XYZ file of C-alpha atoms in Angstrom:
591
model
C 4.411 1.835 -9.776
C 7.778 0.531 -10.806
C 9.721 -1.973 -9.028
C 12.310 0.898 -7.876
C 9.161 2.490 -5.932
C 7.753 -0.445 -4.769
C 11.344 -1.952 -3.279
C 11.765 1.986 -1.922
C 8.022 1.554 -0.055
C 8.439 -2.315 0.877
C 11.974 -1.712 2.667
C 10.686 1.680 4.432
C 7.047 0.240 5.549
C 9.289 -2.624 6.596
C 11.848 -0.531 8.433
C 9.432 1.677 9.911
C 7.395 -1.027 11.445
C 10.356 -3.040 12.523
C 11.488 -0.046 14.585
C 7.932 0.570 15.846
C 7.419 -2.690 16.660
C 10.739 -3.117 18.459
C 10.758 0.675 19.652
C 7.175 0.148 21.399
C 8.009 -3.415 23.205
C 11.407 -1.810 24.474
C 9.521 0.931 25.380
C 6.468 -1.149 27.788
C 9.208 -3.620 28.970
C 11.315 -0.140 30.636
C 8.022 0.949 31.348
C 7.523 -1.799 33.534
C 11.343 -2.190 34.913
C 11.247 1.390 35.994
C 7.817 0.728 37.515
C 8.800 -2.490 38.887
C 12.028 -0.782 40.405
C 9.715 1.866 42.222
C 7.529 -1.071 43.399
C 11.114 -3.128 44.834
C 12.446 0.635 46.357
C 9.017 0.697 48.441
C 9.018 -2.806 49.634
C 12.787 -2.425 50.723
C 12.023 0.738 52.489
C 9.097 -0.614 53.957
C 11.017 -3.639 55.465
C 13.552 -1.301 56.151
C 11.204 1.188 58.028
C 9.554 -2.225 59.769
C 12.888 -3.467 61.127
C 14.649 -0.006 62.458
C 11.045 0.663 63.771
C 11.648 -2.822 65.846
C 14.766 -2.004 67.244
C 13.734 1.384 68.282
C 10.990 -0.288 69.962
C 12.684 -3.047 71.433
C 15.163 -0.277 72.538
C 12.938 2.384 74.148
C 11.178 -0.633 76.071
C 14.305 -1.013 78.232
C 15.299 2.578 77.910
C 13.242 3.908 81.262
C 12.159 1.509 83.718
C 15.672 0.967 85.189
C 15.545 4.965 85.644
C 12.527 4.256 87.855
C 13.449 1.560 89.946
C 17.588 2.243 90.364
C 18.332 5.928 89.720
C 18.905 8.290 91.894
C 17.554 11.257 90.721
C 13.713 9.490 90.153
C 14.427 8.526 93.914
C 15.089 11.747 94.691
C 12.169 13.485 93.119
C 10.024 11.007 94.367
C 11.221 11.679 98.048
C 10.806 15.185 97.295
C 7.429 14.784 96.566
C 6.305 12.623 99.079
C 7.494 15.553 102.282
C 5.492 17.629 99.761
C 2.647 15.057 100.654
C 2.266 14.935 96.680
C 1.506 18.582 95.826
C 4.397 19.700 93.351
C 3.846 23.280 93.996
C 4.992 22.274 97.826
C 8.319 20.970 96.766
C 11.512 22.645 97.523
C 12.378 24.792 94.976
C 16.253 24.258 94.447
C 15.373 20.393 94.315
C 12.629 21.286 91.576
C 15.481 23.639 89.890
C 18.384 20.987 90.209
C 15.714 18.302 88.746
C 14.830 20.795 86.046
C 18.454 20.864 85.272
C 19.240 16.959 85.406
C 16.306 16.327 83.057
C 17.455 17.973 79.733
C 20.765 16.155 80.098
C 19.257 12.957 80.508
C 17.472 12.802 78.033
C 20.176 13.874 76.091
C 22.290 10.879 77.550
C 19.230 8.814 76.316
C 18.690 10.205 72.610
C 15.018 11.108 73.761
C 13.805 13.985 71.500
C 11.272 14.707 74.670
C 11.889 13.498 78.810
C 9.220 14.598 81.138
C 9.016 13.660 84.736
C 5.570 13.906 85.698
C 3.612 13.771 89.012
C 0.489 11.385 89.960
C -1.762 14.460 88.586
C -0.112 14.593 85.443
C 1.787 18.123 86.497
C 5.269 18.007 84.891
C 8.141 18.542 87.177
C 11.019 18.545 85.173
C 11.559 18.392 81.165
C 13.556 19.212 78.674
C 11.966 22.056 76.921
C 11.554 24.756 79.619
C 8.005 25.678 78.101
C 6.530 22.775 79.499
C 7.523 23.041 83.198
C 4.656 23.307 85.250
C 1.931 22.232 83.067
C -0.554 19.995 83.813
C -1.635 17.145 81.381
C -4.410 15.000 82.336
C -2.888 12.228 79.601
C 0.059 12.161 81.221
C -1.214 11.283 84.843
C -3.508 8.664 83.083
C -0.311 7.239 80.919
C 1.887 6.622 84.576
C -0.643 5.180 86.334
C -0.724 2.714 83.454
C 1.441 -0.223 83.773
C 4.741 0.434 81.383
C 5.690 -1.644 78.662
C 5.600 -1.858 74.518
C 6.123 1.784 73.169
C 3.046 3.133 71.596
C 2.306 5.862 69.115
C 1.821 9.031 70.478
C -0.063 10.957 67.401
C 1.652 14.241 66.361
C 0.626 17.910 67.147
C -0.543 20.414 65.481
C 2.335 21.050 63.249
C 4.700 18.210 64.462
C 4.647 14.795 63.652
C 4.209 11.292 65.515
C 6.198 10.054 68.099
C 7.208 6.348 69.714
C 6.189 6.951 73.634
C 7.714 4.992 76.895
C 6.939 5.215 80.428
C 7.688 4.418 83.693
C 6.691 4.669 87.072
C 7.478 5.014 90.642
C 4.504 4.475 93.639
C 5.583 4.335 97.226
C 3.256 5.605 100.302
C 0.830 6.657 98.239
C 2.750 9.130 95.522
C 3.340 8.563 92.324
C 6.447 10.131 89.667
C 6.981 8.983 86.304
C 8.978 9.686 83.346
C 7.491 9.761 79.770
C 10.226 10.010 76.862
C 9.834 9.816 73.240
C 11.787 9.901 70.375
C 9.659 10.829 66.853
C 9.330 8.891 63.610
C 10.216 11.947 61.356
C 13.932 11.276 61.251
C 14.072 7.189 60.990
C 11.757 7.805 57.553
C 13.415 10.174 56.284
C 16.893 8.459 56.630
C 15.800 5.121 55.452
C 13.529 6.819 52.472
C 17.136 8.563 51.755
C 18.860 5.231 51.813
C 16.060 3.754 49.374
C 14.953 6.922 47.359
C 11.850 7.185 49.114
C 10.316 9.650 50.411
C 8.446 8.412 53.711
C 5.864 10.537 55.988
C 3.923 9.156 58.395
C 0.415 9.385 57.848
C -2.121 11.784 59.685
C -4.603 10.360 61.894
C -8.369 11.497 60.004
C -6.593 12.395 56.621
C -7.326 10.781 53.545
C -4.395 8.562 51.789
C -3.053 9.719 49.135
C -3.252 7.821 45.243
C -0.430 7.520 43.017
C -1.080 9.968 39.855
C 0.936 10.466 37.286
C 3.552 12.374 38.867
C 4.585 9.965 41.676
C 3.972 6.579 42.559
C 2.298 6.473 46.253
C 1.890 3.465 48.228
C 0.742 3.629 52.190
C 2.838 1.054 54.615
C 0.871 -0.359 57.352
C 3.209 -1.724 60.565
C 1.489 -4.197 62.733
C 4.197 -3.730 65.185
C 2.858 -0.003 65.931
C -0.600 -0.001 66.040
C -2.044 3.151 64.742
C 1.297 3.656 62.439
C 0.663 4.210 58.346
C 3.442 5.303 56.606
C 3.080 7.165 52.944
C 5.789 6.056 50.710
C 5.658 7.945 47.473
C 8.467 7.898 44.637
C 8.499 10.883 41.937
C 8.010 9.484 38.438
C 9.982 12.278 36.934
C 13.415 9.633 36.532
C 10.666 7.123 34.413
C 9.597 10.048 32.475
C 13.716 11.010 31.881
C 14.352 7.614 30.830
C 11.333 7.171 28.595
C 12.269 10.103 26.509
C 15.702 9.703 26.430
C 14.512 5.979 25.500
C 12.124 7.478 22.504
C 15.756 10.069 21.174
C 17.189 6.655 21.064
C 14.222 4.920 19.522
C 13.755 7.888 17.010
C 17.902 7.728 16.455
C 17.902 4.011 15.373
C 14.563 4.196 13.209
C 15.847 6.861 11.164
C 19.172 4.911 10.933
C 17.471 1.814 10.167
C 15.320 3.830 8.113
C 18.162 4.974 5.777
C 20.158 2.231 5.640
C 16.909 0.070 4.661
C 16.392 2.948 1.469
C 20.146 2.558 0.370
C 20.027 -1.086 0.625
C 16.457 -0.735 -1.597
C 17.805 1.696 -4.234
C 21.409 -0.699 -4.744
C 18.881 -3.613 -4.380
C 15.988 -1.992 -7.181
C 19.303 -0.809 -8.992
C 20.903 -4.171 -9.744
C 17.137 -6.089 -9.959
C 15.678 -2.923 -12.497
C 18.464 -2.507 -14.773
C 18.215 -6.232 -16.773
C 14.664 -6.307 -16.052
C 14.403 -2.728 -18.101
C 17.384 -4.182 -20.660
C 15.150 -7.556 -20.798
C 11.706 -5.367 -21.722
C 13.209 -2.642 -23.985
C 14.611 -6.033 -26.194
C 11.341 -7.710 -26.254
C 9.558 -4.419 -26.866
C 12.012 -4.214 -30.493
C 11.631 -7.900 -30.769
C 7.555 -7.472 -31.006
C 7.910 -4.309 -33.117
C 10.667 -5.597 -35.448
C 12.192 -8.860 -36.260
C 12.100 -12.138 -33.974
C 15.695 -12.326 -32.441
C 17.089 -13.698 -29.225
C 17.524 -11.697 -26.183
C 19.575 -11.731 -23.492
C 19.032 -12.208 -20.055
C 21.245 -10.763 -17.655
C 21.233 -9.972 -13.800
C 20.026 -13.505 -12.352
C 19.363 -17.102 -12.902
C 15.231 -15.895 -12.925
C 15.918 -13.718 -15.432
C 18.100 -15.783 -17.373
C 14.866 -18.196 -17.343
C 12.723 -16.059 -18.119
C 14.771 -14.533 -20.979
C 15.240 -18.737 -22.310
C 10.908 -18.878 -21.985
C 10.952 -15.856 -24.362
C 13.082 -16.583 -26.721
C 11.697 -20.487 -26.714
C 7.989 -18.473 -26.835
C 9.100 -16.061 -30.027
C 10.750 -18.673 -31.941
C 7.396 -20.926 -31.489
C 4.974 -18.051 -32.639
C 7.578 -17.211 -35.988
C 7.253 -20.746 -36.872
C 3.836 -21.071 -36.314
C 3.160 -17.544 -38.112
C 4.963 -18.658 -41.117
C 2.907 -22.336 -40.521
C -0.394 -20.344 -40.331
C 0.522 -17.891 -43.177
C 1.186 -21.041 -45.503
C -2.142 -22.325 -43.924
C -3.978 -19.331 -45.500
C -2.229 -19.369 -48.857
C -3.488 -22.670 -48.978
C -7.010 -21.940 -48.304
C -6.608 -18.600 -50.306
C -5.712 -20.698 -53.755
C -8.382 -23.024 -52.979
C -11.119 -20.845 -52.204
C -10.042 -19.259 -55.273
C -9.979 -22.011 -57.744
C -13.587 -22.497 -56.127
C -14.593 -19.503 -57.327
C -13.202 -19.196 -60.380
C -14.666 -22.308 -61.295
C -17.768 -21.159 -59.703
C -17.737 -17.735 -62.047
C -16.400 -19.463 -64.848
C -19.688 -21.656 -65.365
C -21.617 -18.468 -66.063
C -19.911 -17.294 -68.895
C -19.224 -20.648 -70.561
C -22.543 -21.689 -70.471
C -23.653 -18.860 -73.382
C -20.313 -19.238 -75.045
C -21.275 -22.867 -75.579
C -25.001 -22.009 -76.942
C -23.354 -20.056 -78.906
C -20.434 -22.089 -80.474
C -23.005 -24.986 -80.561
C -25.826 -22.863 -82.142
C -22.759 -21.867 -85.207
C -22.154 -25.639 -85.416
C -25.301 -26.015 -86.676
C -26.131 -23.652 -88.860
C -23.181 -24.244 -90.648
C -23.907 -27.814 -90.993
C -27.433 -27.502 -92.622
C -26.051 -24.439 -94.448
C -28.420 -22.213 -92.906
C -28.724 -18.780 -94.970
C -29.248 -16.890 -91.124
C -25.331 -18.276 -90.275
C -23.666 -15.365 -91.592
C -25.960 -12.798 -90.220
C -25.740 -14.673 -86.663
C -21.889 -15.593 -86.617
C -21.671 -11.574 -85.933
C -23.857 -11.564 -82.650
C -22.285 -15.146 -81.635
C -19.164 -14.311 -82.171
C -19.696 -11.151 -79.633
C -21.054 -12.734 -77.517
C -18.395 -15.128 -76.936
C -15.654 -12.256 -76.607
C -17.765 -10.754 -73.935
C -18.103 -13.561 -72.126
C -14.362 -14.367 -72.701
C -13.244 -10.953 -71.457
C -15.594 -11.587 -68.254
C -13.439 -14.637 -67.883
C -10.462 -12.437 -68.000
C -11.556 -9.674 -65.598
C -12.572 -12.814 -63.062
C -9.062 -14.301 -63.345
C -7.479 -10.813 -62.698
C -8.975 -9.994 -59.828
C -8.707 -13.300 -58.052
C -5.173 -13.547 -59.130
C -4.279 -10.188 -57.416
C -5.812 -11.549 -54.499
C -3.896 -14.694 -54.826
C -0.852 -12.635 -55.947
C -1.097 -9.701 -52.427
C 2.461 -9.250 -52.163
C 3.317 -8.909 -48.244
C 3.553 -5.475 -46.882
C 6.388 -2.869 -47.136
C 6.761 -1.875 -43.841
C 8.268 2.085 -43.896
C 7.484 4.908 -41.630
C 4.714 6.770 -42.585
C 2.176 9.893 -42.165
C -1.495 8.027 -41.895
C -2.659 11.285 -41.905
C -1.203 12.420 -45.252
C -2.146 9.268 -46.841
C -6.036 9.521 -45.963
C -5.570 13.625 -46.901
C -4.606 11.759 -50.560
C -7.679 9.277 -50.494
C -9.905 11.737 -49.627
C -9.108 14.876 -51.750
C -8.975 12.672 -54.829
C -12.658 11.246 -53.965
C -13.833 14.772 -52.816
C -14.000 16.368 -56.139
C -17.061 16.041 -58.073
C -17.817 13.521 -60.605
C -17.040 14.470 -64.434
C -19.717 16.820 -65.746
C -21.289 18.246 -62.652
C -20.490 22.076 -62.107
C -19.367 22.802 -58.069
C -19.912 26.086 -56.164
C -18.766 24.263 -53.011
C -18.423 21.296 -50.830
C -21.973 19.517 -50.570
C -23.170 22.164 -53.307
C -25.797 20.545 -56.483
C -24.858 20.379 -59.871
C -26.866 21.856 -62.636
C -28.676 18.864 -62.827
C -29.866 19.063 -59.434
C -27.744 16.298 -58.456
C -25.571 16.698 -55.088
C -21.494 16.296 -55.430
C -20.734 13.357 -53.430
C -18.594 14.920 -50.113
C -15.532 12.963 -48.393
C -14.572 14.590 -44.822
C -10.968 13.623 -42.528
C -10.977 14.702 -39.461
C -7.904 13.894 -37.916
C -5.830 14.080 -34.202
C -2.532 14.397 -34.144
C -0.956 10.510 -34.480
C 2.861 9.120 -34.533
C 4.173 7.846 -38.152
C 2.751 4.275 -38.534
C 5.147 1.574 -40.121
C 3.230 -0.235 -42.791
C 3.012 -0.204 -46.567
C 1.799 3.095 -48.440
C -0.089 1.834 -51.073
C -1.528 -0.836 -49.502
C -3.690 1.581 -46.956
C -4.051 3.897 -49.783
C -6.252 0.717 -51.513
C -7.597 -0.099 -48.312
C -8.916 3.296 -48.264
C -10.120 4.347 -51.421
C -12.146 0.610 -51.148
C -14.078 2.021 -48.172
C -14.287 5.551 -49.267
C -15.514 4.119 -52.780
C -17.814 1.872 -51.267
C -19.337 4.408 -48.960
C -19.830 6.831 -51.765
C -21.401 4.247 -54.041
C -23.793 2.855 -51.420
C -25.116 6.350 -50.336
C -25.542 7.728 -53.983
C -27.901 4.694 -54.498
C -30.539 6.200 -52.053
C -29.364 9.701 -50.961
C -29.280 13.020 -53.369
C -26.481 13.854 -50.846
C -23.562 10.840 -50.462
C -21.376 11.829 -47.764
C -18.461 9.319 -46.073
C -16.468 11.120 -43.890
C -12.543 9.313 -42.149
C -11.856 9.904 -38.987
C -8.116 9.219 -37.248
C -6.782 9.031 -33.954
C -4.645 7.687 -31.374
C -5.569 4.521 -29.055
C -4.149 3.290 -26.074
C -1.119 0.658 -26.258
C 0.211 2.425 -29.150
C -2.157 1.905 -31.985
C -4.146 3.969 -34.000
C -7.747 3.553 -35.113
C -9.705 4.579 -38.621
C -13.150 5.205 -38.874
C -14.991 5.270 -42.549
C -18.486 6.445 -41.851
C -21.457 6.727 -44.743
C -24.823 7.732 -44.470
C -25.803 4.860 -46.878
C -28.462 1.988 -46.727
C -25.466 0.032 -44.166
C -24.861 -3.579 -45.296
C -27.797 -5.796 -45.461
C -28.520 -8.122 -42.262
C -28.424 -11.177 -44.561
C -24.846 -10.277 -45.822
C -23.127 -9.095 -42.506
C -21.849 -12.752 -41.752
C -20.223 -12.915 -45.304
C -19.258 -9.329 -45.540
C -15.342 -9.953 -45.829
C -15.531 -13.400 -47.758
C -14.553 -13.133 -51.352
C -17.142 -12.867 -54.237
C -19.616 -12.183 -51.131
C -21.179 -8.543 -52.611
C -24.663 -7.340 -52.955
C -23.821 -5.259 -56.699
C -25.349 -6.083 -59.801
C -21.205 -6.473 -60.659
C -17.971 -7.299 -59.125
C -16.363 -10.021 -57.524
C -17.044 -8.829 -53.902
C -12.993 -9.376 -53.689
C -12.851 -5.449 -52.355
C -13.522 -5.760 -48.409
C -11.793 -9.465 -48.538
C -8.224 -7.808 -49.891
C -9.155 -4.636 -47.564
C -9.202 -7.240 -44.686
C -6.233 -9.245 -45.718
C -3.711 -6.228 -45.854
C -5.277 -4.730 -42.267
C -4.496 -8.171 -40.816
C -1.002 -8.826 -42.642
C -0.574 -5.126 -41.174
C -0.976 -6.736 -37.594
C -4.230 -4.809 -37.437
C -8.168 -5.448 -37.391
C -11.404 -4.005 -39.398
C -14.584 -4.413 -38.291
C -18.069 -3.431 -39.139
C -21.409 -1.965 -37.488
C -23.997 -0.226 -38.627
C -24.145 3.546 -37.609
C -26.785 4.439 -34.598
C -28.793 6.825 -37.596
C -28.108 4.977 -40.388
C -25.348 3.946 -42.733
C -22.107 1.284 -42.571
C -19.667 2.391 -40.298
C -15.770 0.180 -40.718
C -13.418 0.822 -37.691
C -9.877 -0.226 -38.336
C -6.885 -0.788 -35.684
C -3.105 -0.662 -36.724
C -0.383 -0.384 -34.306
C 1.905 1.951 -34.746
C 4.919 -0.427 -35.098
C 3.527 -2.425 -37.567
C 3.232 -6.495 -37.277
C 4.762 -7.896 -34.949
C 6.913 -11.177 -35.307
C 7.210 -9.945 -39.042
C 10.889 -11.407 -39.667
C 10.712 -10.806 -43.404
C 7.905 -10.860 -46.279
C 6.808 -14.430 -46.735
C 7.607 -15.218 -49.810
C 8.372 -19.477 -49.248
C 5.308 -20.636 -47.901
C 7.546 -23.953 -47.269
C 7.789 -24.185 -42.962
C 11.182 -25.626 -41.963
C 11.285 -25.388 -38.210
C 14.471 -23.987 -36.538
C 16.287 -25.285 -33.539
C 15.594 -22.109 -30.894
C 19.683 -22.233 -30.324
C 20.379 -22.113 -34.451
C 22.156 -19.035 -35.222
C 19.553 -15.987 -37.014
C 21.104 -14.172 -40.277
C-alpha cells in the first residue's frame, strides 16, 4: 500500500472515529439532559401539585362550617325541617323550592363544582345539579353525622374523576342538616401539568400504575397530605426522540465535514511527504542500476538525512567494491602463479630426462645419440607447447577484461549458443533432431526453451562463453555414458527484476568428491584441461552482479542455475582497470 493510501486510511479511520467517539458521548450526555429534564419537570409538578393541593385544602376546611353555624339560609332549612319533625318530604314546598334556588348560587359564590344540603337520612334537599334533588344517599347521612374537618378524597364515578370533599353540620332538637361541597382534582392537574409540561391524572382506585415505555416517561406521585391521592405524571418522549435525530443530522453533518477536510488535509499532506520520497527512490533505483552518484534529498530534514546515510552508504560500498575487486586480483595472480608452477613441474620434469639423457650420450659419444636426439628433442617441444597452452589459459583468466555492459536480447544470444552446438558433429549424417548417424551413433541435441524476458545489460560475448562452457560441458559429460547427449537452456523472468538460466544434461552430474571444488581453477575431472572453464564461467556471472550454482538433477545429470539482473551490476562506476584503492571524501566532486 503506498504511503498516499495509507495517510488517505489513517486520517479517515481517524476522522471517522473521532466523530464517533465524540458523536456517541454528545449523544448519551443529551440523552441524559433530556431525561434528566423530564425527571426535574415531574418533581416540579409534583411539588407544584403538593402545594396548590394544600391550599385548596387548607381553603375548603374553612369554606363551610361558618355556613352552618352563622348563615341564614342553613338556619332556615334547618327550622324548616325541624316543624317537618325531620321528614323532608313534610317540608313546605316553596321553602324547599327557594332553598333549591339559593343552593346553585352558593356554591357558585363558593367555587364548589358540587353543594348539597342534605338531611340526617342522607336525603338531599337542595343542590346544584337539579338531578340530584330528592335522592337519598346513605354516605351522605353517615358523612354529616361525622364530625367536619380536613377535606378528604371522595373517589370519582363512573366516568368522572376524584374530588376534595368538606362538610358541615347543623344538630338542634334532635334534627340534623348539613352541607357537603366539593371541588375535583381534574382541573388543578391539568393546569399545573400545563404550567410544567406534564400531563397529570389522578390515579384510579383498583387500577394498575402505569410504567414508563418507550414512548413516555411515567412516574406516579403519592401526596401524604390526601390520603388515598396517586397522581400519574407521564411526559411524551417524542421532544427526546426530535432532538436525538436532529442531534444525529448534526452528528452525521460534522463527520462528513470532518471527514473531508481530514482526506484533503491527507492527500496535500501524502502529496508534499510522497513526491521527494518517490524523487529520493527513483535516484537510488538509477544509482543501483547505473553508476554510484549523489542524490538529493528534498522535502524535509528526515529526508535530507536519510538522503546524507545513502550517499555516505554508496560511496562506502564503491570503495570497498573497488577494495574487494583489487582483493581478488590479488588472490587471482597468486592462485595463478600457484598453479602454473604447480603445472609447470609436470612438463619440466621429462624435458629435463630428456636434455640430461642428450648430455650424456653426447659425452661418451654414444652411436644411439643421433637416433635418440629425434624422440628427445620431441619430446621437449611437446612438453614446451603444454607449457604454452598452461600459460594461455591462466593468463586469460588473469587477463578477464571487465564486462561491457550494453542492452541486450538473452534470448537471442542463447538461440546463437545453442543452434551452433545443435548441429551434428563432422561426419555423422542427420535425418532430424535426436536422429542416429550411420554409425549408429546419436547426434548430440541442445534445446532453449524460453519466456518472454526484458533486454539484460551485460556483455555479449562474455554470456556467449559462459554459455557455450555449460552447453559444451553438458554435451561432453553425457556423450561419455549416453548414446543420446541431450542439454537443454531454459530462460525466464524472476521476481525483483532478474532473470534466471537453467543448463540441464542428462550426464553422469559432477562427482560428490568434486562438488566442493567445482568452480576453483584447475579443479576438473578430464583426462585434459586446466579445469579454468566453470572458474571464468563463475567470474563473469559474478562481475555481471549475478550468481551460478549447481545441483544435481532429481533423475540424473548436472543441472547449473544462473541469476542476472536485468540492470546489470550494480555500484559498477566504470571497468576496473587500476586495482590501486584511493578512498574519496563522500563530499569530493564525481566526474
Amino acid at each position: 500500500m503506498s504511503l498516499a493510501a495509507r495517510l488517505l486510511l489513517a486520517f479517515g479511520l481517524v476522522a471517522i472515529i473521532a466523530t464517533a467517539f465524540v458523536g456517541l458521548t454528545l449523544r448519551e450526555a443529551s440523552r441524559e439532559i433530556i431525561e434528566g429534564d423530564f425527571a426535574e419537570r415531574i418533581d416540579a409538578a409534583h411539588a407544584g401539585v403538593r402545594q396548590q393541593l394544600a391550599w385548596e385544602a387548607d381553603a375548603l376546611r374553612d369554606l363551610l362550617p361558618p355556613l352552618c353555624r352563622h348563615d341564614t339560609f342553613v338556619d332556615k332549612a334547618h327550622v324548616e325541617l325541624e316543624r317537618a319533625k325531620g321528614d323532608p318530604d313534610a317540608m313546605d314546598p316553596g321553602s324547599r323550592i327557594a332553598l333549591q334556588r339559593l343552593v346553585p348560587s352558593q356554591a357558585k359564590a363558593l367555587r364548589l363544582d358540587e353543594l348539597s344540603l342534605v338531611a340526617g337520612d342522607g336525603s338531599v334537599l337542595a343542590a346544584e345539579d337539579p338531578a340530584r334533588i330528592g335522592a337519598r344517599d346513605p354516605r351522605l347521612a353517615e358523612l354529616i353525622q361525622a364530625p367536619g374537618g380536613a377535606p378528604r378524597l371522595r373517589p370519582a364515578k363512573a366516568g368522572g374523576e376524584p374530588s376534595l370533599e368538606v362538610h358541615c353540620a347543623l344538630s338542634n332538637h334532635g334534627v340534623t342538616i348539613g352541607l357537603v361541597g366539593s371541588r375535583r382534582i381534574g382541573p388543578v392537574l391539568a393546569r399545573i401539568g400545563e404550567a410544567y409540561h406534564v400531563r397529570l391524572t389522578a390515579a384510579r382506585q383498583g387500577e394498575l400504575a402505569p410504567r414508563s415505555s418507550e414512548s413516555e416517561v411515567v412516574r406516579v406521585l403519592h401526596f401524604a397530605e390526601i390520603p388515598g391521592l396517586d397522581v400519574v405524571a407521564s411526559v411524551p418522549r417524542d421532544p427526546l426522540r426530535q432532538a436525538l435525530a436532529r442531534l444525529d443530522r448534526a452528528i452525521a453533518l460534522t463527520g462528513a465535514t470532518v471527514l473531508a477536510i481530514a482526506v484533503a488535509m491527507a492527500v496535500v499532506l501524502a502529496r508534499s511527504l510522497s513526491r521527494p520520497l518517490v524523487a529520493l527512490a527513483r535516484e537510488t533505483r538509477e544509482v543501483m542500476s547505473g553508476a554510484p552518484r549523489r542524490v538529493e534529498g528534498r522535502g524535509g530534514r528526515e529526508i535530507a538525512d536519510l538522503a546524507a546515510a545513502f550517499n555516505a552508504t554508496i560511496d562506502e560500498l564503491a570503495a570497498m567494491r573497488k577494495r574487494l575487486a583489487a582483493t581478488e586480483r590479488i588472490a587471482a595472480r597468486r592462485e595463478v602463479a600457484r598453479q602454473i608452477a604447480h603445472e609447470i613441474k609436470n612438463p619440466l620434469a621429462p624435458i629435463r630426462a630428456a636434455v640430461e639423457t642428450l648430455r650424456r650420450l653426447r659425452q661418451r659419444d654414444d652411436p644411439a645419440f643421433d637416433d635418440y636426439f629425434a624422440e628427445a628433442t620431441s619430446t621437449v617441444l611437446n612438453e614446451v607447447h603444454r607449457i604454452a597452452n598452461i600459460v594461455t589459459e591462466f593468463t586469460q583468466f588473469a587477463r578477464l577484461p571487465p564486462p561491457n555492459l550494453t542492452p541486450i536480447d538473452l534470448v537471442a544470444v542463447a538461440r546463437g549458443v545453442v543452434t551452433l552446438h545443435a548441429a551434428p558433429a563432422s561426419g555423422e549424417a542427420t535425418s532430424g533432431a535426436g536422429s542416429t548417424s550411420g554409425a549408429g551413433a546419436p547426434s548430440p541435441r541442445v534445446e532453449l526453451v524460453a519466456d518472454p524476458i526484458p533486454e539484460v545489460s551485460a556483455d555479449r560475448d562474455q554470456l556467449i562463453q559462459v554459455l557455450t562452457n555449460l552447453v559444451q560441458n553438458g554435451l561432453d559429460a553425457a556423450s561419455a555414458v549416453r548414446r543420446d547427449p541431450r542439454v537443454s537452456v531454459t530462460i525466464g523472468p524472476l521476481p525483483n527484476d532478474r532473470v534466471r538460466i537453467v543448463v540441464r544434461d542428462n550426464g553422469p552430474g559432477v562427482a560428490e568428491e568434486m562438488v566442493p571444488r567445482l568452480f576453483e581453477p584447475y579443479a576438473t575431472s578430464k583426462d585434459k584441461g586446466t579445469g579454468l572453464g566453470l572458474a571464468i564461467a563463475q567470474r563473469i556471472v559474478f562481475e555481471h552482479g549475478g550468481e551460478i550454482t549447481y545441483r544435481k538433477a532429481k533423475k540424473g545429470g548436472a543441472v547449473f542455475e544462473i541469476w542476472l539482473p536485468v540492470a546489470g551490476p550494480p555500484l559498477l562506476e566504470k571497468p576496473l582497470g587500476d586495482t590501486t584503492v584511493r578512498p574519496r571524501p563522500p563530499d569530493a566532486p564525481r566526474s
